[in-house]
PDB file of C-alpha atoms in Angstrom:
ATOM      1  CA  UNK A   1     -24.818 -44.142  32.961  1.00  0.00           C
ATOM      2  CA  UNK A   2     -22.759 -46.717  31.076  1.00  0.00           C
ATOM      3  CA  UNK A   3     -24.088 -49.648  29.064  1.00  0.00           C
ATOM      4  CA  UNK A   4     -21.093 -51.661  30.278  1.00  0.00           C
ATOM      5  CA  UNK A   5     -23.169 -52.210  33.443  1.00  0.00           C
ATOM      6  CA  UNK A   6     -25.395 -55.109  32.389  1.00  0.00           C
ATOM      7  CA  UNK A   7     -28.554 -53.826  34.151  1.00  0.00           C
ATOM      8  CA  UNK A   8     -28.277 -50.647  32.049  1.00  0.00           C
ATOM      9  CA  UNK A   9     -28.001 -52.541  28.756  1.00  0.00           C
ATOM     10  CA  UNK A  10     -30.391 -55.440  29.405  1.00  0.00           C
ATOM     11  CA  UNK A  11     -33.632 -53.764  28.325  1.00  0.00           C
ATOM     12  CA  UNK A  12     -32.039 -52.479  25.119  1.00  0.00           C
ATOM     13  CA  UNK A  13     -30.821 -55.985  24.277  1.00  0.00           C
ATOM     14  CA  UNK A  14     -34.154 -57.545  25.245  1.00  0.00           C
ATOM     15  CA  UNK A  15     -36.089 -55.130  23.026  1.00  0.00           C
ATOM     16  CA  UNK A  16     -33.850 -56.135  20.123  1.00  0.00           C
ATOM     17  CA  UNK A  17     -34.274 -59.857  20.813  1.00  0.00           C
ATOM     18  CA  UNK A  18     -30.576 -60.320  21.537  1.00  0.00           C
ATOM     19  CA  UNK A  19     -30.513 -61.729  25.049  1.00  0.00           C
ATOM     20  CA  UNK A  20     -31.908 -64.662  27.017  1.00  0.00           C
ATOM     21  CA  UNK A  21     -33.634 -63.906  30.344  1.00  0.00           C
ATOM     22  CA  UNK A  22     -31.522 -62.332  33.068  1.00  0.00           C
ATOM     23  CA  UNK A  23     -31.942 -61.051  36.608  1.00  0.00           C
ATOM     24  CA  UNK A  24     -29.529 -59.283  38.916  1.00  0.00           C
ATOM     25  CA  UNK A  25     -28.993 -58.519  42.567  1.00  0.00           C
ATOM     26  CA  UNK A  26     -27.172 -55.413  43.870  1.00  0.00           C
ATOM     27  CA  UNK A  27     -24.438 -56.158  46.408  1.00  0.00           C
ATOM     28  CA  UNK A  28     -23.612 -52.900  48.226  1.00  0.00           C
ATOM     29  CA  UNK A  29     -21.406 -54.631  50.832  1.00  0.00           C
ATOM     30  CA  UNK A  30     -19.435 -57.426  49.114  1.00  0.00           C
ATOM     31  CA  UNK A  31     -17.412 -58.236  52.232  1.00  0.00           C
ATOM     32  CA  UNK A  32     -20.531 -59.221  54.203  1.00  0.00           C
ATOM     33  CA  UNK A  33     -22.779 -60.686  51.488  1.00  0.00           C
ATOM     34  CA  UNK A  34     -24.797 -63.769  52.468  1.00  0.00           C
ATOM     35  CA  UNK A  35     -26.822 -66.414  50.645  1.00  0.00           C
ATOM     36  CA  UNK A  36     -30.048 -64.775  51.822  1.00  0.00           C
ATOM     37  CA  UNK A  37     -29.206 -61.826  49.601  1.00  0.00           C
ATOM     38  CA  UNK A  38     -29.849 -64.026  46.551  1.00  0.00           C
ATOM     39  CA  UNK A  39     -32.804 -66.076  47.745  1.00  0.00           C
ATOM     40  CA  UNK A  40     -35.464 -63.870  46.167  1.00  0.00           C
ATOM     41  CA  UNK A  41     -33.806 -63.766  42.740  1.00  0.00           C
ATOM     42  CA  UNK A  42     -33.333 -67.552  42.906  1.00  0.00           C
ATOM     43  CA  UNK A  43     -37.043 -68.040  43.601  1.00  0.00           C
ATOM     44  CA  UNK A  44     -37.973 -65.751  40.689  1.00  0.00           C
ATOM     45  CA  UNK A  45     -35.858 -67.823  38.311  1.00  0.00           C
ATOM     46  CA  UNK A  46     -37.575 -71.013  39.492  1.00  0.00           C
ATOM     47  CA  UNK A  47     -41.087 -69.585  39.202  1.00  0.00           C
ATOM     48  CA  UNK A  48     -40.880 -67.225  36.197  1.00  0.00           C
ATOM     49  CA  UNK A  49     -38.355 -68.521  33.678  1.00  0.00           C
ATOM     50  CA  UNK A  50     -39.197 -71.137  31.025  1.00  0.00           C
ATOM     51  CA  UNK A  51     -38.309 -74.649  32.149  1.00  0.00           C
ATOM     52  CA  UNK A  52     -35.712 -75.068  29.381  1.00  0.00           C
ATOM     53  CA  UNK A  53     -33.355 -72.723  31.231  1.00  0.00           C
ATOM     54  CA  UNK A  54     -31.814 -75.070  33.781  1.00  0.00           C
ATOM     55  CA  UNK A  55     -28.492 -73.258  34.272  1.00  0.00           C
ATOM     56  CA  UNK A  56     -27.258 -69.681  34.572  1.00  0.00           C
ATOM     57  CA  UNK A  57     -24.083 -67.791  33.801  1.00  0.00           C
ATOM     58  CA  UNK A  58     -22.912 -65.743  36.780  1.00  0.00           C
ATOM     59  CA  UNK A  59     -21.028 -62.458  36.413  1.00  0.00           C
ATOM     60  CA  UNK A  60     -20.857 -59.123  38.142  1.00  0.00           C
ATOM     61  CA  UNK A  61     -22.409 -56.044  36.566  1.00  0.00           C
ATOM     62  CA  UNK A  62     -19.442 -55.606  34.210  1.00  0.00           C
ATOM     63  CA  UNK A  63     -17.275 -58.729  34.014  1.00  0.00           C
ATOM     64  CA  UNK A  64     -17.378 -62.488  34.412  1.00  0.00           C
ATOM     65  CA  UNK A  65     -14.804 -64.517  36.337  1.00  0.00           C
ATOM     66  CA  UNK A  66     -13.867 -66.689  33.337  1.00  0.00           C
ATOM     67  CA  UNK A  67     -10.293 -65.379  33.350  1.00  0.00           C
ATOM     68  CA  UNK A  68      -9.685 -67.143  36.669  1.00  0.00           C
ATOM     69  CA  UNK A  69     -12.376 -69.849  36.789  1.00  0.00           C
ATOM     70  CA  UNK A  70     -14.865 -71.575  34.476  1.00  0.00           C
ATOM     71  CA  UNK A  71     -17.157 -72.798  37.248  1.00  0.00           C
ATOM     72  CA  UNK A  72     -19.414 -69.730  37.062  1.00  0.00           C
ATOM     73  CA  UNK A  73     -20.014 -70.086  33.320  1.00  0.00           C
ATOM     74  CA  UNK A  74     -22.727 -72.754  33.699  1.00  0.00           C
ATOM     75  CA  UNK A  75     -24.224 -73.025  37.174  1.00  0.00           C
ATOM     76  CA  UNK A  76     -27.241 -75.317  37.734  1.00  0.00           C
ATOM     77  CA  UNK A  77     -30.428 -73.696  38.977  1.00  0.00           C
ATOM     78  CA  UNK A  78     -30.799 -75.534  42.279  1.00  0.00           C
ATOM     79  CA  UNK A  79     -30.654 -74.846  46.012  1.00  0.00           C
ATOM     80  CA  UNK A  80     -26.903 -74.233  45.833  1.00  0.00           C
ATOM     81  CA  UNK A  81     -27.244 -71.265  43.466  1.00  0.00           C
ATOM     82  CA  UNK A  82     -27.311 -68.564  46.214  1.00  0.00           C
ATOM     83  CA  UNK A  83     -24.086 -70.025  47.616  1.00  0.00           C
ATOM     84  CA  UNK A  84     -22.473 -69.899  44.161  1.00  0.00           C
ATOM     85  CA  UNK A  85     -23.450 -66.232  43.878  1.00  0.00           C
ATOM     86  CA  UNK A  86     -21.558 -65.528  47.096  1.00  0.00           C
ATOM     87  CA  UNK A  87     -18.577 -67.453  45.772  1.00  0.00           C
ATOM     88  CA  UNK A  88     -18.585 -65.323  42.624  1.00  0.00           C
ATOM     89  CA  UNK A  89     -18.415 -62.164  44.744  1.00  0.00           C
ATOM     90  CA  UNK A  90     -15.439 -63.610  46.599  1.00  0.00           C
ATOM     91  CA  UNK A  91     -13.747 -64.767  43.375  1.00  0.00           C
ATOM     92  CA  UNK A  92     -13.969 -61.302  41.853  1.00  0.00           C
ATOM     93  CA  UNK A  93     -12.520 -59.765  45.020  1.00  0.00           C
ATOM     94  CA  UNK A  94     -11.464 -56.137  44.694  1.00  0.00           C
ATOM     95  CA  UNK A  95     -12.496 -56.231  41.029  1.00  0.00           C
ATOM     96  CA  UNK A  96     -16.125 -56.949  41.898  1.00  0.00           C
ATOM     97  CA  UNK A  97     -18.530 -54.487  40.261  1.00  0.00           C
ATOM     98  CA  UNK A  98     -21.651 -53.539  42.223  1.00  0.00           C
ATOM     99  CA  UNK A  99     -23.851 -56.634  41.869  1.00  0.00           C
ATOM    100  CA  UNK A 100     -24.389 -60.152  40.524  1.00  0.00           C
ATOM    101  CA  UNK A 101     -26.049 -60.895  37.184  1.00  0.00           C
ATOM    102  CA  UNK A 102     -27.744 -64.263  36.662  1.00  0.00           C
ATOM    103  CA  UNK A 103     -28.184 -64.797  32.934  1.00  0.00           C
ATOM    104  CA  UNK A 104     -29.863 -67.869  31.453  1.00  0.00           C
ATOM    105  CA  UNK A 105     -27.196 -70.174  30.044  1.00  0.00           C
ATOM    106  CA  UNK A 106     -27.556 -71.240  26.414  1.00  0.00           C
ATOM    107  CA  UNK A 107     -25.315 -73.554  24.428  1.00  0.00           C
ATOM    108  CA  UNK A 108     -23.163 -71.673  21.945  1.00  0.00           C
ATOM    109  CA  UNK A 109     -22.597 -73.129  18.486  1.00  0.00           C
ATOM    110  CA  UNK A 110     -19.235 -74.845  18.079  1.00  0.00           C
ATOM    111  CA  UNK A 111     -17.119 -75.132  14.938  1.00  0.00           C
ATOM    112  CA  UNK A 112     -14.031 -77.270  14.282  1.00  0.00           C
ATOM    113  CA  UNK A 113     -10.797 -75.331  14.456  1.00  0.00           C
ATOM    114  CA  UNK A 114      -7.137 -76.386  14.747  1.00  0.00           C
ATOM    115  CA  UNK A 115      -7.916 -79.872  15.977  1.00  0.00           C
ATOM    116  CA  UNK A 116     -10.565 -78.709  18.455  1.00  0.00           C
ATOM    117  CA  UNK A 117     -13.725 -76.655  18.560  1.00  0.00           C
ATOM    118  CA  UNK A 118     -14.404 -72.970  19.040  1.00  0.00           C
ATOM    119  CA  UNK A 119     -17.401 -70.677  19.368  1.00  0.00           C
ATOM    120  CA  UNK A 120     -18.528 -68.230  16.696  1.00  0.00           C
ATOM    121  CA  UNK A 121     -18.235 -64.801  18.308  1.00  0.00           C
ATOM    122  CA  UNK A 122     -17.960 -61.396  16.650  1.00  0.00           C
ATOM    123  CA  UNK A 123     -17.030 -58.019  18.145  1.00  0.00           C
ATOM    124  CA  UNK A 124     -18.848 -54.995  16.767  1.00  0.00           C
ATOM    125  CA  UNK A 125     -17.763 -51.417  17.480  1.00  0.00           C
ATOM    126  CA  UNK A 126     -20.269 -48.579  17.255  1.00  0.00           C
ATOM    127  CA  UNK A 127     -19.709 -44.830  17.163  1.00  0.00           C
ATOM    128  CA  UNK A 128     -22.622 -42.394  17.505  1.00  0.00           C
ATOM    129  CA  UNK A 129     -25.017 -45.220  16.611  1.00  0.00           C
ATOM    130  CA  UNK A 130     -23.156 -46.229  13.440  1.00  0.00           C
ATOM    131  CA  UNK A 131     -21.428 -49.568  12.918  1.00  0.00           C
ATOM    132  CA  UNK A 132     -17.678 -48.953  12.650  1.00  0.00           C
ATOM    133  CA  UNK A 133     -16.379 -52.510  12.400  1.00  0.00           C
ATOM    134  CA  UNK A 134     -17.346 -56.172  12.802  1.00  0.00           C
ATOM    135  CA  UNK A 135     -14.548 -58.677  13.376  1.00  0.00           C
ATOM    136  CA  UNK A 136     -14.295 -62.369  14.273  1.00  0.00           C
ATOM    137  CA  UNK A 137     -13.530 -62.586  17.986  1.00  0.00           C
ATOM    138  CA  UNK A 138     -13.050 -66.276  18.897  1.00  0.00           C
ATOM    139  CA  UNK A 139     -10.308 -67.453  16.521  1.00  0.00           C
ATOM    140  CA  UNK A 140     -12.901 -69.223  14.400  1.00  0.00           C
ATOM    141  CA  UNK A 141     -12.243 -70.344  10.824  1.00  0.00           C
ATOM    142  CA  UNK A 142     -13.914 -67.815   8.519  1.00  0.00           C
ATOM    143  CA  UNK A 143     -14.407 -70.547   5.899  1.00  0.00           C
ATOM    144  CA  UNK A 144     -16.714 -72.573   8.160  1.00  0.00           C
ATOM    145  CA  UNK A 145     -18.103 -70.155  10.787  1.00  0.00           C
ATOM    146  CA  UNK A 146     -20.448 -67.581   9.207  1.00  0.00           C
ATOM    147  CA  UNK A 147     -20.685 -63.921  10.256  1.00  0.00           C
ATOM    148  CA  UNK A 148     -23.888 -62.658  11.866  1.00  0.00           C
ATOM    149  CA  UNK A 149     -26.761 -62.403   9.354  1.00  0.00           C
ATOM    150  CA  UNK A 150     -27.819 -58.956   8.190  1.00  0.00           C
ATOM    151  CA  UNK A 151     -30.998 -59.036  10.269  1.00  0.00           C
ATOM    152  CA  UNK A 152     -28.981 -59.756  13.422  1.00  0.00           C
ATOM    153  CA  UNK A 153     -26.605 -56.893  12.646  1.00  0.00           C
ATOM    154  CA  UNK A 154     -29.665 -54.704  12.104  1.00  0.00           C
ATOM    155  CA  UNK A 155     -30.888 -55.603  15.599  1.00  0.00           C
ATOM    156  CA  UNK A 156     -27.484 -54.723  17.023  1.00  0.00           C
ATOM    157  CA  UNK A 157     -27.742 -51.366  15.245  1.00  0.00           C
ATOM    158  CA  UNK A 158     -31.157 -50.932  16.871  1.00  0.00           C
ATOM    159  CA  UNK A 159     -29.418 -51.246  20.232  1.00  0.00           C
ATOM    160  CA  UNK A 160     -26.750 -48.746  19.138  1.00  0.00           C
ATOM    161  CA  UNK A 161     -29.417 -46.171  18.312  1.00  0.00           C
ATOM    162  CA  UNK A 162     -31.210 -46.651  21.622  1.00  0.00           C
ATOM    163  CA  UNK A 163     -28.301 -46.262  24.057  1.00  0.00           C
ATOM    164  CA  UNK A 164     -26.626 -43.028  25.083  1.00  0.00           C
ATOM    165  CA  UNK A 165     -22.997 -44.189  24.969  1.00  0.00           C
ATOM    166  CA  UNK A 166     -21.252 -42.621  21.961  1.00  0.00           C
ATOM    167  CA  UNK A 167     -18.647 -45.390  21.569  1.00  0.00           C
ATOM    168  CA  UNK A 168     -18.994 -49.008  22.653  1.00  0.00           C
ATOM    169  CA  UNK A 169     -18.436 -52.614  21.647  1.00  0.00           C
ATOM    170  CA  UNK A 170     -21.073 -55.340  21.393  1.00  0.00           C
ATOM    171  CA  UNK A 171     -20.158 -59.024  21.266  1.00  0.00           C
ATOM    172  CA  UNK A 172     -22.456 -61.326  19.294  1.00  0.00           C
ATOM    173  CA  UNK A 173     -22.371 -65.122  19.460  1.00  0.00           C
ATOM    174  CA  UNK A 174     -24.161 -67.846  17.533  1.00  0.00           C
ATOM    175  CA  UNK A 175     -26.085 -70.359  19.667  1.00  0.00           C
ATOM    176  CA  UNK A 176     -27.203 -73.883  18.877  1.00  0.00           C
ATOM    177  CA  UNK A 177     -30.939 -73.348  19.322  1.00  0.00           C
ATOM    178  CA  UNK A 178     -31.674 -69.649  19.963  1.00  0.00           C
ATOM    179  CA  UNK A 179     -30.121 -67.895  17.006  1.00  0.00           C
ATOM    180  CA  UNK A 180     -27.656 -65.119  17.823  1.00  0.00           C
ATOM    181  CA  UNK A 181     -27.320 -63.413  21.203  1.00  0.00           C
ATOM    182  CA  UNK A 182     -25.320 -60.551  22.639  1.00  0.00           C
ATOM    183  CA  UNK A 183     -22.773 -61.774  25.159  1.00  0.00           C
ATOM    184  CA  UNK A 184     -21.984 -58.335  26.528  1.00  0.00           C
ATOM    185  CA  UNK A 185     -21.647 -54.647  25.792  1.00  0.00           C
ATOM    186  CA  UNK A 186     -18.375 -52.940  26.645  1.00  0.00           C
ATOM    187  CA  UNK A 187     -17.358 -49.315  27.036  1.00  0.00           C
ATOM    188  CA  UNK A 188     -15.394 -48.530  23.892  1.00  0.00           C
ATOM    189  CA  UNK A 189     -12.630 -46.838  25.837  1.00  0.00           C
ATOM    190  CA  UNK A 190     -11.618 -50.086  27.544  1.00  0.00           C
ATOM    191  CA  UNK A 191     -12.799 -52.746  25.067  1.00  0.00           C
ATOM    192  CA  UNK A 192      -9.903 -54.616  23.512  1.00  0.00           C
ATOM    193  CA  UNK A 193      -9.712 -55.218  19.758  1.00  0.00           C
ATOM    194  CA  UNK A 194     -10.722 -58.486  18.136  1.00  0.00           C
ATOM    195  CA  UNK A 195      -7.817 -60.825  17.275  1.00  0.00           C
ATOM    196  CA  UNK A 196      -5.877 -59.378  14.358  1.00  0.00           C
ATOM    197  CA  UNK A 197      -8.079 -56.298  14.086  1.00  0.00           C
ATOM    198  CA  UNK A 198      -6.614 -53.339  12.192  1.00  0.00           C
ATOM    199  CA  UNK A 199      -6.643 -50.665  14.891  1.00  0.00           C
ATOM    200  CA  UNK A 200      -5.490 -47.886  12.573  1.00  0.00           C
ATOM    201  CA  UNK A 201      -8.550 -48.504  10.442  1.00  0.00           C
ATOM    202  CA  UNK A 202     -10.817 -48.537  13.502  1.00  0.00           C
ATOM    203  CA  UNK A 203      -9.393 -45.249  14.821  1.00  0.00           C
ATOM    204  CA  UNK A 204      -9.809 -43.654  11.383  1.00  0.00           C
ATOM    205  CA  UNK A 205     -13.418 -44.783  11.244  1.00  0.00           C
ATOM    206  CA  UNK A 206     -14.076 -43.480  14.752  1.00  0.00           C
ATOM    207  CA  UNK A 207     -12.360 -40.165  13.983  1.00  0.00           C
ATOM    208  CA  UNK A 208     -14.431 -39.700  10.832  1.00  0.00           C
ATOM    209  CA  UNK A 209     -17.605 -40.570  12.718  1.00  0.00           C
ATOM    210  CA  UNK A 210     -16.938 -38.074  15.503  1.00  0.00           C
ATOM    211  CA  UNK A 211     -15.765 -35.365  13.090  1.00  0.00           C
ATOM    212  CA  UNK A 212     -18.953 -35.753  11.068  1.00  0.00           C
ATOM    213  CA  UNK A 213     -21.035 -35.494  14.209  1.00  0.00           C
ATOM    214  CA  UNK A 214     -19.108 -32.424  15.370  1.00  0.00           C
ATOM    215  CA  UNK A 215     -19.647 -30.678  12.033  1.00  0.00           C
ATOM    216  CA  UNK A 216     -23.383 -31.278  12.151  1.00  0.00           C
ATOM    217  CA  UNK A 217     -23.572 -29.832  15.651  1.00  0.00           C
ATOM    218  CA  UNK A 218     -21.613 -26.676  14.847  1.00  0.00           C
ATOM    219  CA  UNK A 219     -23.242 -25.908  11.522  1.00  0.00           C
ATOM    220  CA  UNK A 220     -25.535 -22.875  11.523  1.00  0.00           C
ATOM    221  CA  UNK A 221     -29.150 -24.083  11.691  1.00  0.00           C
ATOM    222  CA  UNK A 222     -30.773 -21.038  10.148  1.00  0.00           C
ATOM    223  CA  UNK A 223     -31.744 -20.881   6.468  1.00  0.00           C
ATOM    224  CA  UNK A 224     -29.665 -17.745   5.874  1.00  0.00           C
ATOM    225  CA  UNK A 225     -26.504 -19.542   6.921  1.00  0.00           C
ATOM    226  CA  UNK A 226     -25.469 -16.764   9.304  1.00  0.00           C
TER     227      UNK A 226
END
């Protein structure tokens, strides 16, 4: 079980207060998916979610389609939503992963940067439940965009202690009205570094973390030290 699959990580993030509402729909046969497949989840959003959530972000269980299209990043909750879910499946094509996630859209905080605006995102790497690194991940200006507060980092560490994956990344982002949220969790083996991150330092930290864990597992547990 990998936390990179959003349904596997959602409850951990929810318990830590790091995610807006989300629902998902398995899609076992992407080639033949229809709008009816998403009707029930659409009705649940309309009847169960707070009224302030009027749009959703669509992604598959692992990845969004933002690399090829922005139209799934903020999709209105209306009668056309099931159709948009089908279009996401088609847009992901052979890269589609198992199902569609519908996550409540929230406005991210924006900061001026290089003549424009950028979000305030940070990538955290964890090894065996310990924070290895925390780096700016959206080219924001460190003089104006603050890092996550200690209590938010503590909630991310709560997630790290509750999941089974020994090495993973967790992306945090500041929002305009809902504090900080987790954008996604990634398997550490395939998560890219943050811009300008010192990879040698990260690998050293990971090596030390795993070596420490290995030593504690192999040490003799008896009082005599046999």
